XYZ file of C-alpha atoms in Angstrom:
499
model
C -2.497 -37.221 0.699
C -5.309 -36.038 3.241
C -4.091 -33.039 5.710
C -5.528 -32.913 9.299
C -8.219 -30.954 9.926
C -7.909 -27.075 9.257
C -9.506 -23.738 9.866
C -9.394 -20.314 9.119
C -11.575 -16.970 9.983
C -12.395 -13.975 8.778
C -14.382 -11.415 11.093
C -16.137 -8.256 9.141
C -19.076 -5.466 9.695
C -22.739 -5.731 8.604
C -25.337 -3.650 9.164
C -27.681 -6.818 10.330
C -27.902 -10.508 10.369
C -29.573 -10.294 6.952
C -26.519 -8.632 5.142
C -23.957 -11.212 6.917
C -26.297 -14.128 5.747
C -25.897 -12.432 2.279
C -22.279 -11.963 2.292
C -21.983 -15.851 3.245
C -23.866 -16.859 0.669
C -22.574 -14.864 -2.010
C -19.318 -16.077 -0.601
C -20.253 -19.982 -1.124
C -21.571 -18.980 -4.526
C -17.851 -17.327 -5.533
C -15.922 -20.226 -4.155
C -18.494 -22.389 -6.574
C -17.901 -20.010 -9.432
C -14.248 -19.937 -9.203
C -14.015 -23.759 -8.875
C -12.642 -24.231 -5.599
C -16.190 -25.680 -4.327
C -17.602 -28.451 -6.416
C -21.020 -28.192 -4.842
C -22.160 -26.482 -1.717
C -25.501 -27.211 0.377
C -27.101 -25.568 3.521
C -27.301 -26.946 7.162
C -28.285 -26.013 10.364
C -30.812 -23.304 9.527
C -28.453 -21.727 7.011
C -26.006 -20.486 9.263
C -23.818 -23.302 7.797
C -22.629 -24.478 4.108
C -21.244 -28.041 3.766
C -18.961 -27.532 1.058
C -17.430 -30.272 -1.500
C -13.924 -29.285 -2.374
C -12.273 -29.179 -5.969
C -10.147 -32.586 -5.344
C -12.954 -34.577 -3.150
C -12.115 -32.709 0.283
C -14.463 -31.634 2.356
C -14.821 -28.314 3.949
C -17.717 -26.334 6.008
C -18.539 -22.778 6.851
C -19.914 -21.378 9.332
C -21.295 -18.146 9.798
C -21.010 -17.150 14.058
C -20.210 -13.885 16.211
C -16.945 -13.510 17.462
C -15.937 -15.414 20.672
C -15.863 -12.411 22.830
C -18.339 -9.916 21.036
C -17.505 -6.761 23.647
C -13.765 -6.623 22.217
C -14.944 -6.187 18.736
C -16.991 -3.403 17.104
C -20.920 -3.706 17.429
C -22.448 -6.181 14.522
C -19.245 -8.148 14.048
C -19.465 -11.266 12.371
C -17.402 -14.199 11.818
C -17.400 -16.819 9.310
C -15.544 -19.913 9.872
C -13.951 -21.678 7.279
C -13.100 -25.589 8.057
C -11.494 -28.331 6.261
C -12.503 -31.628 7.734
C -10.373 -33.716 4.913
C -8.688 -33.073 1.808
C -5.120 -32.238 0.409
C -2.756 -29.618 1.203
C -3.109 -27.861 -1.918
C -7.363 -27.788 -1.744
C -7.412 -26.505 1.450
C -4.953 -23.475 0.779
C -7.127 -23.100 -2.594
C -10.678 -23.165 -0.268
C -8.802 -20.520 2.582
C -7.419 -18.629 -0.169
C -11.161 -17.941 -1.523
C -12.556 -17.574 1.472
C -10.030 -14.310 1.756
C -11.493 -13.047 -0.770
C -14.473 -11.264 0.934
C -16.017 -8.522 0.013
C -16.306 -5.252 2.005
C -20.117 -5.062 3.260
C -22.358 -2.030 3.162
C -21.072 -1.043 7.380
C -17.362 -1.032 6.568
C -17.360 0.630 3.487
C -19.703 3.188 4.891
C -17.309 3.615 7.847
C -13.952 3.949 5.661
C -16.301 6.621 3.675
C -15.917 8.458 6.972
C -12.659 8.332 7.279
C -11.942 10.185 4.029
C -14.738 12.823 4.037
C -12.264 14.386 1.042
C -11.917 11.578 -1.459
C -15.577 10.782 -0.812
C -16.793 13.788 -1.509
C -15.119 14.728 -4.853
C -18.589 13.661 -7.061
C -20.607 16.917 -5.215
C -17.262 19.160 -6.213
C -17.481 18.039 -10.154
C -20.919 17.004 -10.389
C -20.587 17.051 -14.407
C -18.585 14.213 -14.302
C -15.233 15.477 -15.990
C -13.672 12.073 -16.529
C -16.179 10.630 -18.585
C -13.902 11.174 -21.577
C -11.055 9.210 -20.347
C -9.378 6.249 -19.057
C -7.838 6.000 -15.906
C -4.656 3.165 -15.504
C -3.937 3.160 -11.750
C -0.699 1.251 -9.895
C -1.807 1.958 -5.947
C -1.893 0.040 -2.851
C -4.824 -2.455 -2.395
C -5.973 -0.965 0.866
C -9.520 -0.064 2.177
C -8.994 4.220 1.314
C -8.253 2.577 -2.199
C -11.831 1.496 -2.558
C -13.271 4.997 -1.460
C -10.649 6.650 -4.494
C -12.169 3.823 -6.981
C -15.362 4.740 -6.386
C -14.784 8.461 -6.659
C -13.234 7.938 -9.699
C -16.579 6.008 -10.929
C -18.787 8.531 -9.522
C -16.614 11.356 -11.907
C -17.352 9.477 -14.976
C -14.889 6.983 -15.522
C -16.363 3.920 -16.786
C -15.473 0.807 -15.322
C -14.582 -1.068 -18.533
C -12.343 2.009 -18.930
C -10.302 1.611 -15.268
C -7.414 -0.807 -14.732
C -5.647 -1.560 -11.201
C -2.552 -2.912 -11.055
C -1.933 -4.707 -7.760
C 1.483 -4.035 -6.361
C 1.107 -7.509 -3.961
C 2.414 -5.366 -0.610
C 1.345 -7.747 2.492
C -1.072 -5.399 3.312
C -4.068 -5.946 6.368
C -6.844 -6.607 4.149
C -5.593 -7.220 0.886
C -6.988 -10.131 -0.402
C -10.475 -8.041 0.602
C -9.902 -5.600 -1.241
C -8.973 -7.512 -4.070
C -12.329 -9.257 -4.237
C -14.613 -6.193 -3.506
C -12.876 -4.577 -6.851
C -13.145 -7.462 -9.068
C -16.927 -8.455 -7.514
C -18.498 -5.541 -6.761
C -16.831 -2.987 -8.948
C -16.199 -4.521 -11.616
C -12.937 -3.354 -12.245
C -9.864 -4.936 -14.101
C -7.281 -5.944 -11.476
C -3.660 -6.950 -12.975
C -0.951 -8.665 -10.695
C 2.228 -6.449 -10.725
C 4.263 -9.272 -12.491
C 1.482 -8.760 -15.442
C 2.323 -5.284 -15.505
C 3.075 -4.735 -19.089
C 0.398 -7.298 -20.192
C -2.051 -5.316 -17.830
C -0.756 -2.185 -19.484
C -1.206 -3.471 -23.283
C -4.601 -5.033 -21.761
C -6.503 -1.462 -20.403
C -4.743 0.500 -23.894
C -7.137 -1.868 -26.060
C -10.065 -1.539 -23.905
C -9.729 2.206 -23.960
C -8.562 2.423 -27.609
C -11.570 0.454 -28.700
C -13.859 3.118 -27.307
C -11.869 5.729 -28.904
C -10.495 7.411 -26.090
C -7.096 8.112 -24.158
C -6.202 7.800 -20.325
C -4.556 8.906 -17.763
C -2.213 7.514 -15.521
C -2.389 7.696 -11.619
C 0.718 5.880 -10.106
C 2.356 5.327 -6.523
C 5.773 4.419 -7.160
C 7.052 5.362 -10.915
C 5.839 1.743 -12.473
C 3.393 2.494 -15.338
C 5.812 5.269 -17.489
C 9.481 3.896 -17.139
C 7.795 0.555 -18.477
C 5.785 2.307 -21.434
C 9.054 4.142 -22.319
C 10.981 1.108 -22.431
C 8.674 -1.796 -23.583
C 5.918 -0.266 -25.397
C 7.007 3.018 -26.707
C 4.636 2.453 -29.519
C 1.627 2.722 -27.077
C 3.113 6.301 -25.558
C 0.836 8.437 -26.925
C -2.162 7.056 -25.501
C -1.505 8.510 -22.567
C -2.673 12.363 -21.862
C -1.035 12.757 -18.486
C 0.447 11.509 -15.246
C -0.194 11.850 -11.558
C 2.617 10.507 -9.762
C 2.182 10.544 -5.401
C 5.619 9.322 -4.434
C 9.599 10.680 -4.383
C 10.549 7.385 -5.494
C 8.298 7.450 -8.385
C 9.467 10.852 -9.566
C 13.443 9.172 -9.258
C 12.172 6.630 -12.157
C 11.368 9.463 -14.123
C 14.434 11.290 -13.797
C 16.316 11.304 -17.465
C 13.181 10.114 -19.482
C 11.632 12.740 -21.532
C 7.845 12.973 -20.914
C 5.916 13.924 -23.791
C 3.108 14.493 -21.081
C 2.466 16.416 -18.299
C 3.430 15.450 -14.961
C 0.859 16.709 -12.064
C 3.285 15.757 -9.213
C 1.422 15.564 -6.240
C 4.417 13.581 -4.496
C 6.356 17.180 -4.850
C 3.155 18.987 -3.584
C 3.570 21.321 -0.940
C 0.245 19.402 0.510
C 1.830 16.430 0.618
C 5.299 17.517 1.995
C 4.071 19.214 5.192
C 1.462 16.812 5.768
C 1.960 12.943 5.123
C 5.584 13.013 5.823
C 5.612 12.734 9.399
C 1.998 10.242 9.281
C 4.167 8.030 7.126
C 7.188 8.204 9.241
C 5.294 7.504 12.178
C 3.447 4.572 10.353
C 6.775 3.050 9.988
C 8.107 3.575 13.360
C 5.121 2.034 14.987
C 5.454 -1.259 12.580
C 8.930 -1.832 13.708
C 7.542 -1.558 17.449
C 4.725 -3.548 17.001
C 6.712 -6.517 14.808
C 9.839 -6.478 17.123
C 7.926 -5.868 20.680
C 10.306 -7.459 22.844
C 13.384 -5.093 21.934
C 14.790 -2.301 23.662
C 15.189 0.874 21.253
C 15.333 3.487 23.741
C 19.157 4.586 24.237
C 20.100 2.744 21.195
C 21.728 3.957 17.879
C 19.795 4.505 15.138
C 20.653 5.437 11.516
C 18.587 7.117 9.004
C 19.748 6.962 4.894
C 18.060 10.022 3.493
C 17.387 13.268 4.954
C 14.133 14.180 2.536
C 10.819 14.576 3.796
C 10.165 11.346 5.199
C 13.788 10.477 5.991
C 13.502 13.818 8.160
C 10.689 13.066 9.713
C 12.155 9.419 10.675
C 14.927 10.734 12.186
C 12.570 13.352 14.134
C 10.489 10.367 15.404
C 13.630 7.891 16.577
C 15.136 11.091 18.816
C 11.484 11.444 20.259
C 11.760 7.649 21.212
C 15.016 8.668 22.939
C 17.477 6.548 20.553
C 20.728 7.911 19.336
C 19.643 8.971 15.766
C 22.563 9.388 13.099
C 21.790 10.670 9.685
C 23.620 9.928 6.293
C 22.696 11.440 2.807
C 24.863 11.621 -0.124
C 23.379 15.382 -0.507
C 25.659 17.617 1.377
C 22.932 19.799 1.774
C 20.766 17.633 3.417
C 23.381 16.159 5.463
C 24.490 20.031 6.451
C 20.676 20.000 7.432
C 20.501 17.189 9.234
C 24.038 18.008 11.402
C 22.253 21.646 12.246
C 19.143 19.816 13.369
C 21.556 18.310 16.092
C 22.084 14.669 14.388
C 25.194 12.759 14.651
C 26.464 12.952 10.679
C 29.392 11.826 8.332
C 30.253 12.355 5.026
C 31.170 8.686 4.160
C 28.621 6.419 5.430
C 31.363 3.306 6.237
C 32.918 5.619 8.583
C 29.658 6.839 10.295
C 28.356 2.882 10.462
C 31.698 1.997 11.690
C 31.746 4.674 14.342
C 27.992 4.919 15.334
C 27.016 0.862 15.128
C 23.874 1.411 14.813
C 21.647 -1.282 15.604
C 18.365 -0.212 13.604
C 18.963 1.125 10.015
C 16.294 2.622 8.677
C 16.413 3.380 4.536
C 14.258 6.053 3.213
C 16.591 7.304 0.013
C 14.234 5.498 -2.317
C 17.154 3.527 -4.310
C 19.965 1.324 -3.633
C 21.800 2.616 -0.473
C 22.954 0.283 2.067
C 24.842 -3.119 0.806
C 27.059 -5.976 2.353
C 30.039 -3.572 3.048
C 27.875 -1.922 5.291
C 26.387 -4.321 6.847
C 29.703 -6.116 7.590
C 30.119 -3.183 10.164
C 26.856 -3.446 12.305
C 26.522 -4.981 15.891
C 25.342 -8.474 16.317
C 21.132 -8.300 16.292
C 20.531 -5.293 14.136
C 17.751 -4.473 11.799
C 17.407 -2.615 8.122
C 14.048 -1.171 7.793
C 12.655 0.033 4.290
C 9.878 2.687 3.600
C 11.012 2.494 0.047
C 8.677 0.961 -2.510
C 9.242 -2.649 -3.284
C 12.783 -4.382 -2.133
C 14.691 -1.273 -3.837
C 16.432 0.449 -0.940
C 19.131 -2.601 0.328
C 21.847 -4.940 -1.725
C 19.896 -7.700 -1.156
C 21.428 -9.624 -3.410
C 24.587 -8.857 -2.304
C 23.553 -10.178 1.472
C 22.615 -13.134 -0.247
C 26.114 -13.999 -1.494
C 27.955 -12.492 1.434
C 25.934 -15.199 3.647
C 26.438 -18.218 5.014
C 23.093 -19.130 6.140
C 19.503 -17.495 5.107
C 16.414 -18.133 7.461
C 13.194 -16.690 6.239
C 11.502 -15.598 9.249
C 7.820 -15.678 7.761
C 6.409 -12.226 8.787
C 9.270 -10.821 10.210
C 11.238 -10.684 7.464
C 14.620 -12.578 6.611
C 17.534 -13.169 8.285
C 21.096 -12.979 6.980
C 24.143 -14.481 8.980
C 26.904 -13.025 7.101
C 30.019 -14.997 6.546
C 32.773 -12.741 8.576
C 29.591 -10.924 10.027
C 26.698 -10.203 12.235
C 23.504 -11.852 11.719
C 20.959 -9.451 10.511
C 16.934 -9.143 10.208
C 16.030 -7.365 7.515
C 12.415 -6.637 8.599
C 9.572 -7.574 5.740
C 11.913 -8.771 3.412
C 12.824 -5.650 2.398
C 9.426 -4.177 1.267
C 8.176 -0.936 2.998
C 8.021 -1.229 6.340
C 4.849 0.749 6.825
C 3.001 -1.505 4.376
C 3.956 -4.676 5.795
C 0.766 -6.587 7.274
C -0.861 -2.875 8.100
C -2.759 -0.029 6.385
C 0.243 2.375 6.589
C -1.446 5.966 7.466
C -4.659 6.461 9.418
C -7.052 7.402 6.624
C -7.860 10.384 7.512
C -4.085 11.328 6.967
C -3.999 9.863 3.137
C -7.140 11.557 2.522
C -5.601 14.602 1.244
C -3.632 13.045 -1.020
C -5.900 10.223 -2.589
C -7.882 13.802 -2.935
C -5.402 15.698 -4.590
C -4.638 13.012 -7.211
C -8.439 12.749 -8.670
C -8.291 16.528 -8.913
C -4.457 15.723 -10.896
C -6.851 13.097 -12.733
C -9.488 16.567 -13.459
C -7.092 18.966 -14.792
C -5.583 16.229 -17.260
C -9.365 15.269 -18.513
C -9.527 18.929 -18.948
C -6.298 19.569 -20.615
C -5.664 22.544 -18.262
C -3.407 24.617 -20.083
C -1.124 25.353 -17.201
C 0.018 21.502 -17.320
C 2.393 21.220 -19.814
C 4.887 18.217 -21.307
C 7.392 17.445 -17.727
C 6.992 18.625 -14.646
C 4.385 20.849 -13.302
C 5.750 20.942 -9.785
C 4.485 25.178 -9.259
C 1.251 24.353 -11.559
C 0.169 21.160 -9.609
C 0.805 23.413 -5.748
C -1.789 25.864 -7.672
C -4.411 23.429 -9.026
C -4.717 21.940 -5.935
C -4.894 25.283 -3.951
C -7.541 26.179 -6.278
C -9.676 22.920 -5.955
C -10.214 23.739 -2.038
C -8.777 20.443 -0.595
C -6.496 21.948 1.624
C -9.349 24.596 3.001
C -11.149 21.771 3.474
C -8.856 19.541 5.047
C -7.985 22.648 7.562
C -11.805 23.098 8.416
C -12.238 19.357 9.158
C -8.879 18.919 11.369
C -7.760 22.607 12.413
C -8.134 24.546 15.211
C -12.159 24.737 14.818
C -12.705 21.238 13.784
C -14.640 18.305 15.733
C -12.908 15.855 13.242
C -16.272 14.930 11.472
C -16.692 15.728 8.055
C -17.615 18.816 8.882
């Protein structure tokens, strides 16, 4: 069946004409390689590609500047992918591919920039440290991801020796990212449903060069899995870095024969990303719901940790009425000092507060049907947990009578004796959803801090030993400078260069 007549864009950075003309063809040349173009020929000066789809469509792009070049940066480009005829499935197949664009030599330089600290880890270790091992990573596929890979390359790794494991988020420029790893890396990229066949994939690669590797993960996926489905393949492994609480909650109860440089209990990464992340999820919400009213409304926050504190911190400055529940009496005798509406059961705080935006940050399994029973009509639950983890999603299936998947926004629940709820992105993290999360320059620190994690293991610094290494990983990374550096380039002195 022919569909109607498609298009799609993609707008990007080049240093000149000649690089964007490069870009486009090496773009018509992947589309041909991955079999999504049959054949492909110039027109118009070679500014255009008439392109011959898989199943006898046909399909054209063109490579133009943006409609209105003065609200775009300086040497924008766009290339403009057509379908003039051919089926539903081709043409998703030929705007799929052309996604997948590489980062040119402009943006990556500018996103190089942006994390003067990552970048800059080849000049601090110019003997290449990690030449000796294998690094596995599980991270977001965002553009301060390619600035880390490349670090990592720069200390020695070699790239039949690194493994990615995409974790799918919705994020800006995924599918970008994607293709400059695969293309221009080089690098082994595993989808996160391959995750134990990625795992069992990068051990043999490694094994077969006779060395070991170490693990750098952003949400606990990598160990729990190894412990459970491949003990046999533990050993391999001379170390973890782990940058997130929820990752650390996987690991609670499993006995780690390894060390664990924990930069997601880092004193670094407590005082500093918290509130960027909070913030990053605060300004989603706004910008995918901008026709609500939030000021004067209640709010609820699950978790009073580091980011759920900061959260809570950022609602109240957007004048909403911010309650606070954590199963942690401490925390919750924390939050009620701090001047939060509390409770110590959380149906009697949802039933007296009716909040209308719930926002989870516990990083496991805290808000389910009985609780939602109790909110007013139009509310929203709000993730920054990792994956779908934080709500009974199943459990608002079942409980209702009607589902509506709202594309971007997320899903929709009417519940059968119920409001009708959003639950905004599905579930996933909020901050992830269709954006970059933090500014760079606020992850910087902590992409930083987990090659130097990546260092010490390669090193087998004696301080790291089997578990955590909570007080040795706060003194590795005081050591490496990071933090000095990361005060010179944004304190009180700084001009926010690199300094």
């Amino acid at each position: 069946m022919s569909h109607p007549a498609l298009s799609h864009t993609v707008d990007f950075i080049s240093c000149d004409v000649v690089e964007a003309h490069h870009l486009t063809r090496e773009l018509v040349n992947w589309l041909c390689l991955s079999g999504t173009v049959r054949a492909s020929h110039p027109a118009r000066g070679s500014r255009s590609w008439v392109c011959s789809l898989a199943e006898g469509g046909s399909g054209q792009l063109v490579l133009t500047a943006p409609a209105d070049p003065a609200s775009v940066a300086a040497h924008t480009y766009r290339i403009v992918a057509t379908v003039e005829q051919g089926t539903a499935a081709e043409s998703q197949a030929f705007f799929q591919g052309v996604r997948h664009l590489p980062f040119t030599s402009a943006e990556l330089k500018a996103t190089e920039a942006e994390l003067p600290l990552t970048d800059s880890l080849a000049r601090r270790w110019p003997d290449k440290p990690l030449a000796g091992v294998g690094v596995l990573l599980t991270i977001h596929h965002m553009r301060d991801f390619l600035v880390l890979a490349q670090s990592l390359l720069s200390l020695g790794v070699d790239r039949a020796h690194l493994t990615v494991i995409d974790k799918e988020y919705p994020y800006t420029h995924t599918h970008r990212v994607d293709a400059h790893l695969k293309q221009r890396l080089g690098i082994a990229v595993w989808r996160y449903p391959e995750l134990l066949a990625g795992i069992d994939d990068h051990i043999a690669r490694v094994s077969a060069a006779g060395l070991r590797s170490v693990v750098m993960d952003d949400g606990g996926y990598v160990l729990p899995a190894v412990i459970r489905d491949l003990p046999d393949r533990l050993g391999h492994f001379v170390g973890l870095m782990e940058q997130t609480t929820s990752g650390i909650r996987k690991l609670e109860g499993l006995e780690l024969p390894m060390p664990l440089f924990s930069v997601a209990e880092s004193e670094a990464k407590a005082l500093i990303e918290s509130y960027g992340i909070a913030d990053a999820a605060v300004r989603n919400v706004l910008r995918l719901l901008p026709d609500e009213k939030f000021e004067g409304q209640a709010a609820l926050v699950l978790g009073f940790g580091r980011i759920g504190h900061e959260v809570a911190r950022v609602l109240d400055a957007r004048r909403m009425r911010v309650a606070v529940f954590d199963a942690d009496i401490t925390r919750l005798v924390a939050a009620h000092e701090e001047g939060f509406l509390t409770g110590a059961l959380l149906n009697d705080l949802v039933a007296a507060h009716r909040p209308r935006l719930v926002i989870g940050c516990v990083g496991s399994r805290s808000f389910g049907l009985e609780q939602a029973r109790l909110l007013p009509p139009r509310s929203f639950l709000v993730s920054t947990t990792s994956r779908d983890f934080e709500f009974a999603l199943d459990e608002l299936r079942e409980g209702s009578s009607a589902l509506t998947d709202r594309g971007v926004l997320g899903t929709s629940y009417q519940l059968v004796d119920g409001p009708e709820i959003l639950v905004l992105g599905h579930g996933m993290p909020i901050n992830f959803h269709y954006a970059e999360s933090l500014p760079n320059r606020y992850v910087d620190l902590v992409l930083a801090g987990l090659a130097v994690g990546a260092v010490a293991l390669a090193r087998a610094d004696a301080r790291l030993r089997p578990g955590h290494n909570v007080a040795a990983t706060n003194l590795i990374l005081a050591e490496a400078g990071i933090v000095d550096d990361y005060y010179r380039l944004y304190g009180p002195a700084a001009g926010g260069g690199r300094g």
